[in-house]
XYZ file of C-alpha atoms in Angstrom:
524
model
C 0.000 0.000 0.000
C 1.302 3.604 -1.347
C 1.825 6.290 1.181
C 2.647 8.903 -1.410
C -0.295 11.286 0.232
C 1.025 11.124 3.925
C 4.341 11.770 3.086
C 3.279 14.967 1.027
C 1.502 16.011 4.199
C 5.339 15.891 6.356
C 6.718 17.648 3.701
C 4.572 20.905 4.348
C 6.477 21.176 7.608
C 9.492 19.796 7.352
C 12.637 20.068 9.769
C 15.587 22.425 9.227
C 18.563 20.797 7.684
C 21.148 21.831 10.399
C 24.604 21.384 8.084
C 25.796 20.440 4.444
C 22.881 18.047 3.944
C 19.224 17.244 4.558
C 16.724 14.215 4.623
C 13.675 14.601 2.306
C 10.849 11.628 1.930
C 9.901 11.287 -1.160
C 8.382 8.117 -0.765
C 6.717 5.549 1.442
C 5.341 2.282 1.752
C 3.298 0.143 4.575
C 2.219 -3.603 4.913
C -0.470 -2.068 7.747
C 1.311 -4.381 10.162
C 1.041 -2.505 14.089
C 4.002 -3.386 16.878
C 4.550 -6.294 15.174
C 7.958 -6.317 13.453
C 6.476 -5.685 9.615
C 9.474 -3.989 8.611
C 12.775 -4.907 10.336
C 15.853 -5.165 8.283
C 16.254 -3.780 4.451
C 18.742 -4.441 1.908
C 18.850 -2.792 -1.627
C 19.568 -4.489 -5.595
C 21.044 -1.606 -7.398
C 21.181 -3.855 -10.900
C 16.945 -4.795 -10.534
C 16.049 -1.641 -8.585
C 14.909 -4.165 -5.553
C 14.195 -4.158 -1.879
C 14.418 -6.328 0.372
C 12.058 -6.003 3.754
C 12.442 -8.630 6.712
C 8.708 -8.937 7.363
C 8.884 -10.209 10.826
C 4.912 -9.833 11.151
C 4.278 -11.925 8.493
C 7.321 -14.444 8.414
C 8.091 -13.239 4.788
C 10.636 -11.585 2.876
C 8.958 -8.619 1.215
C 10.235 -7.783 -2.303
C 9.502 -4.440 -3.413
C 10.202 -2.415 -6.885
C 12.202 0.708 -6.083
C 12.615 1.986 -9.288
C 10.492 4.503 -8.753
C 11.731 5.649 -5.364
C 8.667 8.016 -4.685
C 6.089 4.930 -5.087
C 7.620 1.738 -4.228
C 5.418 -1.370 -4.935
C 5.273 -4.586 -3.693
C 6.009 -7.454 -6.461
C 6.216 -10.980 -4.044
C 6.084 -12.290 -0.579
C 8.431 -14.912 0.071
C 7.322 -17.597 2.704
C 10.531 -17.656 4.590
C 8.853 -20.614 7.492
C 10.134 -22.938 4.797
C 13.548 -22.855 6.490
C 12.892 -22.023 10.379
C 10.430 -19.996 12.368
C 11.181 -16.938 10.736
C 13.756 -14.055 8.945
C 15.846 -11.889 11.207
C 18.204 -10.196 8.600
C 18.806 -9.863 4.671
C 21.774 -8.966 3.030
C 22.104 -8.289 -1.156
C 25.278 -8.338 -3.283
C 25.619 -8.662 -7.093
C 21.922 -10.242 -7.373
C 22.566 -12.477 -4.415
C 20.158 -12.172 -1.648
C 20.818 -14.227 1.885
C 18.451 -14.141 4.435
C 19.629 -15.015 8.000
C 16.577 -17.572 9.198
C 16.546 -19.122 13.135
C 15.491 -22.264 13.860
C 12.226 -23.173 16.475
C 13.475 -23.343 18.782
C 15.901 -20.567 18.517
C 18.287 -22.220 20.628
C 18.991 -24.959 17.606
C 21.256 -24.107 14.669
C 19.864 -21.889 12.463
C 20.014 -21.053 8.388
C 21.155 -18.902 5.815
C 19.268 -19.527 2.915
C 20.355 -17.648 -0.429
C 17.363 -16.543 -3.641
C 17.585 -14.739 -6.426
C 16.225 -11.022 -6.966
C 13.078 -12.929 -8.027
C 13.020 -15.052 -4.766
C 13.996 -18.253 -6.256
C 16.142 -20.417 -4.285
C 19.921 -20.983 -4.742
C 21.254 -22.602 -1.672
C 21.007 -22.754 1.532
C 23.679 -23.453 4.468
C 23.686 -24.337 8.517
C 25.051 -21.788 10.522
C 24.831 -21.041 14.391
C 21.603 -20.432 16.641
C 19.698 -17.898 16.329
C 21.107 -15.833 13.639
C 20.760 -12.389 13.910
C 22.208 -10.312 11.397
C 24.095 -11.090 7.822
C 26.654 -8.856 5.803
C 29.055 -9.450 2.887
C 32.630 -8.954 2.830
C 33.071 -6.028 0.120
C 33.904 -8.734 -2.653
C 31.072 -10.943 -2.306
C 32.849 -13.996 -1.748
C 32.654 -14.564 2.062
C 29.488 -13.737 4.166
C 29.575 -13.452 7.678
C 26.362 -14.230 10.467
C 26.477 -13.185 13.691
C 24.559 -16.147 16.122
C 23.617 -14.628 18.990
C 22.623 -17.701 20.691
C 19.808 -16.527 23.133
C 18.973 -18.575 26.114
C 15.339 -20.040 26.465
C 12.648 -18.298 29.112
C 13.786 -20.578 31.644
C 17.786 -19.803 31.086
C 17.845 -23.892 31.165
C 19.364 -23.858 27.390
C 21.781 -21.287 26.497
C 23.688 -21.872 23.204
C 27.209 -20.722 22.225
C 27.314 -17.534 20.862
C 29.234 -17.802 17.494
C 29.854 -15.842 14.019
C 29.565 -17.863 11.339
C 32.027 -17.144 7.882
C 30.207 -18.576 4.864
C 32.691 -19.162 2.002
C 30.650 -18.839 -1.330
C 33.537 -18.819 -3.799
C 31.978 -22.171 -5.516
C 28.467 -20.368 -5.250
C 25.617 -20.680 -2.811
C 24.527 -24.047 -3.673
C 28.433 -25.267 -2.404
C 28.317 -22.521 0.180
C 30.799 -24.066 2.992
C 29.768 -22.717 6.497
C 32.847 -22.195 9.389
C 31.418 -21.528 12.766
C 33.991 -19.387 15.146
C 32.613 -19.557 18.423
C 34.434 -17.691 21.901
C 35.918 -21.192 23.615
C 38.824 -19.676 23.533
C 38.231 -17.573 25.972
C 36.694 -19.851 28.581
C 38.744 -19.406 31.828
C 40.438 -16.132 30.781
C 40.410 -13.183 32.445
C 38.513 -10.644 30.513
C 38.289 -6.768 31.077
C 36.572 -6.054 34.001
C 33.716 -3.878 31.792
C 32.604 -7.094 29.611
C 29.796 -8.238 31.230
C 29.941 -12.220 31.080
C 26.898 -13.018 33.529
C 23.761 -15.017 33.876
C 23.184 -18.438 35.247
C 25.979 -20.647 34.462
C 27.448 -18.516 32.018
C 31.125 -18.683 31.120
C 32.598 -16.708 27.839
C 31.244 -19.322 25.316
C 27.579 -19.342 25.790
C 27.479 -15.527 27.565
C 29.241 -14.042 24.991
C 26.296 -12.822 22.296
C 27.051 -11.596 18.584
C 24.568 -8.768 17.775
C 25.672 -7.141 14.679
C 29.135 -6.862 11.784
C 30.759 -4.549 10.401
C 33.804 -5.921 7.547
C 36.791 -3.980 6.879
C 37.650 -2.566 3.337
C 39.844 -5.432 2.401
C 37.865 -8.053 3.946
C 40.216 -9.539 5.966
C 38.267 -8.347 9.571
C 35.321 -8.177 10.926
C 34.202 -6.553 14.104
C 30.936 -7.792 15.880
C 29.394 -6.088 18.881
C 28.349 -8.082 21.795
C 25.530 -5.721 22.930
C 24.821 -7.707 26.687
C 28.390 -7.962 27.024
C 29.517 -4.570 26.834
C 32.085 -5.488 23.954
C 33.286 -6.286 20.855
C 35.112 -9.068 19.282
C 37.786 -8.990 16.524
C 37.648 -11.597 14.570
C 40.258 -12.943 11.837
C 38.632 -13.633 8.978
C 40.531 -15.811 6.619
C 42.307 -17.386 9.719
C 38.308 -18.205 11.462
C 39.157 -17.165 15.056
C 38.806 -14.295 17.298
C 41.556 -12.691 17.978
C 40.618 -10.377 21.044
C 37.349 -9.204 22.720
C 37.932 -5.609 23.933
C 35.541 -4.095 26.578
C 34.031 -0.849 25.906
C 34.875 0.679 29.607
C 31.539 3.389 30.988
C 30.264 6.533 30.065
C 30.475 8.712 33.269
C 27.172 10.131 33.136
C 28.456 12.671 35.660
C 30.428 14.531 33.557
C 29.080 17.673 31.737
C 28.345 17.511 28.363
C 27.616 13.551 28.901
C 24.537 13.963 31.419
C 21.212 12.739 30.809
C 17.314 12.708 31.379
C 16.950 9.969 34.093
C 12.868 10.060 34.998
C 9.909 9.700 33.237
C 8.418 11.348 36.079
C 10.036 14.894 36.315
C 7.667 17.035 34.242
C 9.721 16.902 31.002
C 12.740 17.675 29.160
C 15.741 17.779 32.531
C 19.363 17.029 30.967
C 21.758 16.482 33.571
C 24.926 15.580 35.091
C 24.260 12.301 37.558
C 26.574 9.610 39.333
C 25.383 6.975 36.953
C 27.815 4.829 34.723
C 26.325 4.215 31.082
C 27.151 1.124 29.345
C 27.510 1.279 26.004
C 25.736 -1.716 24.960
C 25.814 -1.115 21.499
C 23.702 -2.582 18.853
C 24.915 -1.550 15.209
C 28.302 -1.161 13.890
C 29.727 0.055 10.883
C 33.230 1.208 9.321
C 34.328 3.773 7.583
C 38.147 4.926 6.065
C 39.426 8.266 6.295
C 43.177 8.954 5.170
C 43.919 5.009 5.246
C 42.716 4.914 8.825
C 39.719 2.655 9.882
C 37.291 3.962 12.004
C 34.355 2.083 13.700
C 31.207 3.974 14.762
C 28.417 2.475 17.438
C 24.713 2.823 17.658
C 24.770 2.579 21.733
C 21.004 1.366 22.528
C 21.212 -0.905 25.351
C 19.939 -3.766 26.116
C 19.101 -5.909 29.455
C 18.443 -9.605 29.746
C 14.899 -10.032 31.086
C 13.657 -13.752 30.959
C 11.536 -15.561 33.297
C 14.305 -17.165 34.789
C 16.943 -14.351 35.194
C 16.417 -10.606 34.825
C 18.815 -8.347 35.977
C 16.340 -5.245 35.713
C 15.939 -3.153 38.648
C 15.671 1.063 39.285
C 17.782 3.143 41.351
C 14.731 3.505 43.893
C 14.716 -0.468 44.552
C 18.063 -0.875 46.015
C 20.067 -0.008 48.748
C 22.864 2.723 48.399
C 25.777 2.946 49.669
C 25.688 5.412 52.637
C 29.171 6.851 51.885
C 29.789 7.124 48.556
C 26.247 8.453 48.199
C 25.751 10.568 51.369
C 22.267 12.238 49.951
C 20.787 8.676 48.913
C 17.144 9.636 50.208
C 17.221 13.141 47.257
C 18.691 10.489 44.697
C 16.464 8.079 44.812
C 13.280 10.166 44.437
C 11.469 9.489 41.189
C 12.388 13.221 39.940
C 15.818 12.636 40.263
C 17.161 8.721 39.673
C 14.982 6.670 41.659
C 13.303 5.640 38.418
C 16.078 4.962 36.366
C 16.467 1.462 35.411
C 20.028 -0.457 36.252
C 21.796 -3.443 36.129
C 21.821 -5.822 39.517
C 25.035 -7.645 37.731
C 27.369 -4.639 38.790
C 26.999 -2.121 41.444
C 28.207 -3.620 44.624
C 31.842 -3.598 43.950
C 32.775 -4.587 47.898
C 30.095 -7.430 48.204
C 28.861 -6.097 50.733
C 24.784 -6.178 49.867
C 24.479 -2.316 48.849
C 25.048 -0.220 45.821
C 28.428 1.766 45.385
C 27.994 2.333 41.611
C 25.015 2.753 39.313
C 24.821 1.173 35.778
C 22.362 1.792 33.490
C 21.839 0.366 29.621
C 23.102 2.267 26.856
C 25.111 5.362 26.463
C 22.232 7.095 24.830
C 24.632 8.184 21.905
C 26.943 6.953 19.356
C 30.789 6.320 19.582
C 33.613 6.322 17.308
C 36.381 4.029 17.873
C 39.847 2.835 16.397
C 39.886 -0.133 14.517
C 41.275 -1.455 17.808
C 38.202 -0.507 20.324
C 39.708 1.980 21.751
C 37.230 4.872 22.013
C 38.041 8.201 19.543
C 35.135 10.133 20.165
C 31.379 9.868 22.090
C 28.286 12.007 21.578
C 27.728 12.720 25.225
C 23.917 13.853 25.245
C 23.928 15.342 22.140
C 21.242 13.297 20.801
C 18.862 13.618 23.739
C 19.505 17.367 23.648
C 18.708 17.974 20.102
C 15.409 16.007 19.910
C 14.893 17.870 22.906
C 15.098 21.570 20.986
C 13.783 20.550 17.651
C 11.431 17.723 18.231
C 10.003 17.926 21.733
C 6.733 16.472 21.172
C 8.844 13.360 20.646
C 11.893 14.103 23.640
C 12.451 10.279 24.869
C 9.037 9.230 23.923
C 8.426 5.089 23.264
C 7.767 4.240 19.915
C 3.820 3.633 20.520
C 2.805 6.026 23.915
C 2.586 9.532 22.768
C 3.544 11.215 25.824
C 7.197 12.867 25.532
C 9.416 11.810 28.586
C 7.720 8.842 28.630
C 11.389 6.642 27.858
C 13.870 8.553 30.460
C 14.021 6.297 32.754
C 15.066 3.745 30.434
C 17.397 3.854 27.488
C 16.129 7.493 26.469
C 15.766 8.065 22.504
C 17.669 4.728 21.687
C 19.978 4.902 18.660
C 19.921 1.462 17.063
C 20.302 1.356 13.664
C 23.330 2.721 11.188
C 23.904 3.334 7.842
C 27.285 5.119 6.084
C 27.745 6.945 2.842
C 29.398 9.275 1.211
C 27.399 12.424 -0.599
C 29.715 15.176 -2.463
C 32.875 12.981 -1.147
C 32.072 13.555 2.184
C 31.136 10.534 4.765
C 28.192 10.603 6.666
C 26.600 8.036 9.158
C 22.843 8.286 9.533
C 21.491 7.210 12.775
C 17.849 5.975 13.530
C 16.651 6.581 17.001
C 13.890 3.270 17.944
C 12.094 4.888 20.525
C 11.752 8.571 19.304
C 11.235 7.413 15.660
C 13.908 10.043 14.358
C 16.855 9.677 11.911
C 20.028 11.993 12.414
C 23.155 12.265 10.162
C 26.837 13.115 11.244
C 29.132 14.919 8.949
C 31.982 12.911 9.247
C 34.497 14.965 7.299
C 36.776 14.840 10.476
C 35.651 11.197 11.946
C 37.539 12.544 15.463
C 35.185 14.885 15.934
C 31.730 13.982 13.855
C 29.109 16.894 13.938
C 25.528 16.463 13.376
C 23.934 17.776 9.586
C 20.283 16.927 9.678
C 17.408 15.623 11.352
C 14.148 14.157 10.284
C 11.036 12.313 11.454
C 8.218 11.104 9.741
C 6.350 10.526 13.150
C 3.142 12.327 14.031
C 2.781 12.626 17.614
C -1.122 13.325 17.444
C -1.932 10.458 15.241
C -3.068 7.264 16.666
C 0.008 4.460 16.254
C -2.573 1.821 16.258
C -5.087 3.261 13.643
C -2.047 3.786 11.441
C -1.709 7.524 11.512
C 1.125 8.024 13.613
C 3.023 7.914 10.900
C 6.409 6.207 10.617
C 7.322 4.174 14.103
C 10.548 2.426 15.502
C 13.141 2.432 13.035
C 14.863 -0.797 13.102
C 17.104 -1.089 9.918
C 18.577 1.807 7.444
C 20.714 1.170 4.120
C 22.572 4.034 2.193
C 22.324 3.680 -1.610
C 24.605 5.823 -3.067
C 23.645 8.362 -6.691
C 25.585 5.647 -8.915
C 22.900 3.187 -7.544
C 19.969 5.083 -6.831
C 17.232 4.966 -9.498
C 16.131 8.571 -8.988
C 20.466 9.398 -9.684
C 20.435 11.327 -5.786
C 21.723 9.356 -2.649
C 18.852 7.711 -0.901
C 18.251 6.751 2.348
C 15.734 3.842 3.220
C 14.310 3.398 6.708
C 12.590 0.053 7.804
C 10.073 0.687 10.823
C 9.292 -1.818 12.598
C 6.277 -0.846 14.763
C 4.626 1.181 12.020
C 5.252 -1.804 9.415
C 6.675 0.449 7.040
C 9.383 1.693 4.925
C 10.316 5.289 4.240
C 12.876 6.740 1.245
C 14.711 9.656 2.031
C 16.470 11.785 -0.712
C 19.739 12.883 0.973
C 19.891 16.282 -0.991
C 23.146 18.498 -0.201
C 22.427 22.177 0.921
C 24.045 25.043 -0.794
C 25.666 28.289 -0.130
C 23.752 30.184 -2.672
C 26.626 33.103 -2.565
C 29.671 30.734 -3.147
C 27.671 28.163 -5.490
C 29.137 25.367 -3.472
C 27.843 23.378 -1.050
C 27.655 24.440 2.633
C 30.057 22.832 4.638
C 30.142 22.775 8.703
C 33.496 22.802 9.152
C 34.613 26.100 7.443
């Protein structure tokens, strides 16, 4: 179903580009699917004009015509329960389309299964449980799957967490699946900010892929371990991890890296608190600038909540320690921290039954790091602070309530997806933020010190999310296509949202200095 007409409607108001580029829909499309995962995970044909949708409400993969990028229209529905319970990620390259499938249970190996651009099927090859995301190396030849390998409700079955490198140099009918899994790292001692926990964890089953990025050459890959606070390097002609590097704590109570801890304080209150963040960072990708690599985080956050361990609690449940927080009674009302959720796996660093640090999920920003972890540069509360001044109807709202505010006590605006490109030789990495439904890009001319360039949002707070006039909800997946690709000859930018079932295409336009007849740049 077309929605050519709503998207006309945002246009009449749209946001100010803020630097060097802007986001403009031109485009739209919905399967009408509400809070149900109808548009996860996208990935774009450049040679058949295609797209790709993980359709997680209907256990398809959705194949669209893009060709015209202001009316996309769906061609097929492929049935993806034919190979496990259902799709979690879809990956294209050179007319090759692999769709990461998990098993049901989750907890048993899952599939990769490779079609055509007309859905047919190719091939299809085991790889680890519950795969999660798929990405090609740059020359098509090697695929890699990251397994995150979920425990059941109960926590009674964990499986390994693994990545799986699928070598398709004999095609994807031979395709030859290597699983590299973390038992190498059983008994070590790790850095004290990688969270291996949960019952009867050690490094091989607690340790949880989330998402890869590949280097230029192909030869790496890095994969983020969202519950665990890290990331692994992995080898990949040699099939082994070579290191798993925590990502340390945001000090929350630093200026310039506060936050918005309560739900229940009346609104929009950024500020400096004694709370550690942890990154806890879903997306990855990797970018080069001047022959250096440069890896850039989409720091959501995530807890693990089952019936049969949760380490959820708020700042108001627990007991504080009386010295190192001397005005515990003012901190734990529900206008200050007392509603902000935390981890119970770290806090009492002298076992002594109380509190003497405060973790909470997610940094609330992204980071850029070297191509060894090591952290380059972090966004402090820049994101919560500009949805804050130009979108405050939104400000830390959830991705179906209306009310602003309404996700502060949580993980705040939630940046979860990535995308990278280049427009007018310039890099930029567009972010999508789950809860408050926004996308924002980062100039990344100078990748030590990224600046934002635009903002957008196809939400309408006073529609009704459930009657399907809310507009554009939870942003789950984005995918660059750059002008050489792009139907339309300009840079697009496809969103998948997952609550709203729907897919929006952006026209990443650059902005121009009308008096120098170049375009604007934020750097001078």
């Amino acid at each position: 179903m077309s929605r050519t007409a709503t998207i006309l409607c945002f246009l009449l108001t749209p946001l100010p580009a803020l630097a060097g580029i802007e986001l403009v829909p031109v485009g739209g499309w919905t399967n009408g699917a509400f809070d149900e995962g109808g548009a996860e995970i996208g990935a774009f044909d450049a040679e058949s004009a295609r797209l790709f949708v993980v359709n997680g409400a209907a256990s398809t993969l959705d194949i669209l015509d893009l060709s015209d990028p202001t009316s996309p229209v769906l061609l097929l529905s492929v049935d993806t329960t034919r190979w496990g319970k259902n799709a979690n990620s879809v990956a294209v390259h050179d007319g090759l389309v692999a769709i990461a499938v998990e098993a049901d249970p989750k907890q048993q190996a899952g599939q990769v299964v490779f079609l055509d651009t007309d859905g047919n099927l190719l091939g299809s090859v085991a790889v680890g449980a519950l795969p999660d995301m798929v990405t090609f190396a740059p020359d098509g030849g090697t695929l890699l799957v990251a397994n995150e390998g979920e425990p059941d409700a109960t926590y009674a079955d964990d499986p390994d967490g693994s990545v799986s490198i699928v070598d398709l140099t004999h095609g994807p009918a031979a395709a030859v699946s290597t699983q590299v899994t973390f038992e190498g790292f059983v008994g070590d001692t790790l850095d004290a900010s990688i969270r291996v926990f949960g019952p009867g964890s050690d490094a091989a089953a607690g340790l949880e892929p989330e998402y890869v990025a590949v280097s230029h050459d192909g030869k790496t890959a890095w994969v983020t371990l969202q519950e665990n606070n890290a990331i692994a390097l992995v080898d990949v002609h040699g099939a082994v991890v070579t290191d798993v590097v925590g990502l340390g704590f945001k000090d929350h109570s630093v200026e310039g890296a506060g936050l918005d801890p309560s739900d229940r304080d009346g609104g929009v209150s950024i500020g400096t608190w004694p709370v550690r963040g942890m990154y806890l960072p879903d997306a990855i990708v990797q970018l080069r600038d001047r022959g250096e690599t440069f890896l850039v985080t989409a720091n959501e956050g995530d807890a693990r909540d089952y019936d049969g361990y949760s380490e959820e609690t708020r700042v108001g449940n627990v007991t504080l320690d009386p010295t190192v927080f001397p005005d515990a009674s003012a901190l734990q009302d529900r206008d200050a921290l007392g509603r902000l959720k935390i981890t119970e796996s770290l806090g009492d660093e002298d076992g002594d039954g109380d509190f003497d640090a405060l973790y909470s999920f997610g940094a609330r920003s992204i980071s850029v790091w070297d191509a060894r972890g090591a952290l380059v540069w972090d966004g402090g509360d820049e994101l919560e602070r500009l949805t804050a001044t130009v979108d405050p109807d939104s400000f830390n709202a959830d991705n179906v309530e209306t009310d602003p505010d309404g996700r502060s006590d949580d993980k705040g605006p939630e940046p979860e997806g990535l995308a990278v490109g280049k427009v007018a030789g310039i890099s930029y990495v567009f972010v999508g933020l789950e809860r408050t439904g926004g996308v924002v890009a980062y100039d990344f001319h100078d990748p030590r010190a990224p600046t934002v360039a635009a903002y957008v949002t196809t939400r309408l707070p006073e529609g009704d999310p459930e009657e399907g006039t809310a507009g554009d909800l939870g942003p789950e997946g984005l995918l660059f296509v750059k002008a050489e690709d792009s139907p339309s000859g300009v840079p697009l930018l496809v969103v998948c949202y997952e609550v709203s079932g729907s897919v929006g295409v952006f026209e990443v336009r650059t902005t121009y200095d009308r008096s120098r007849g170049v375009p604007a740049r934020p750097h001078g």
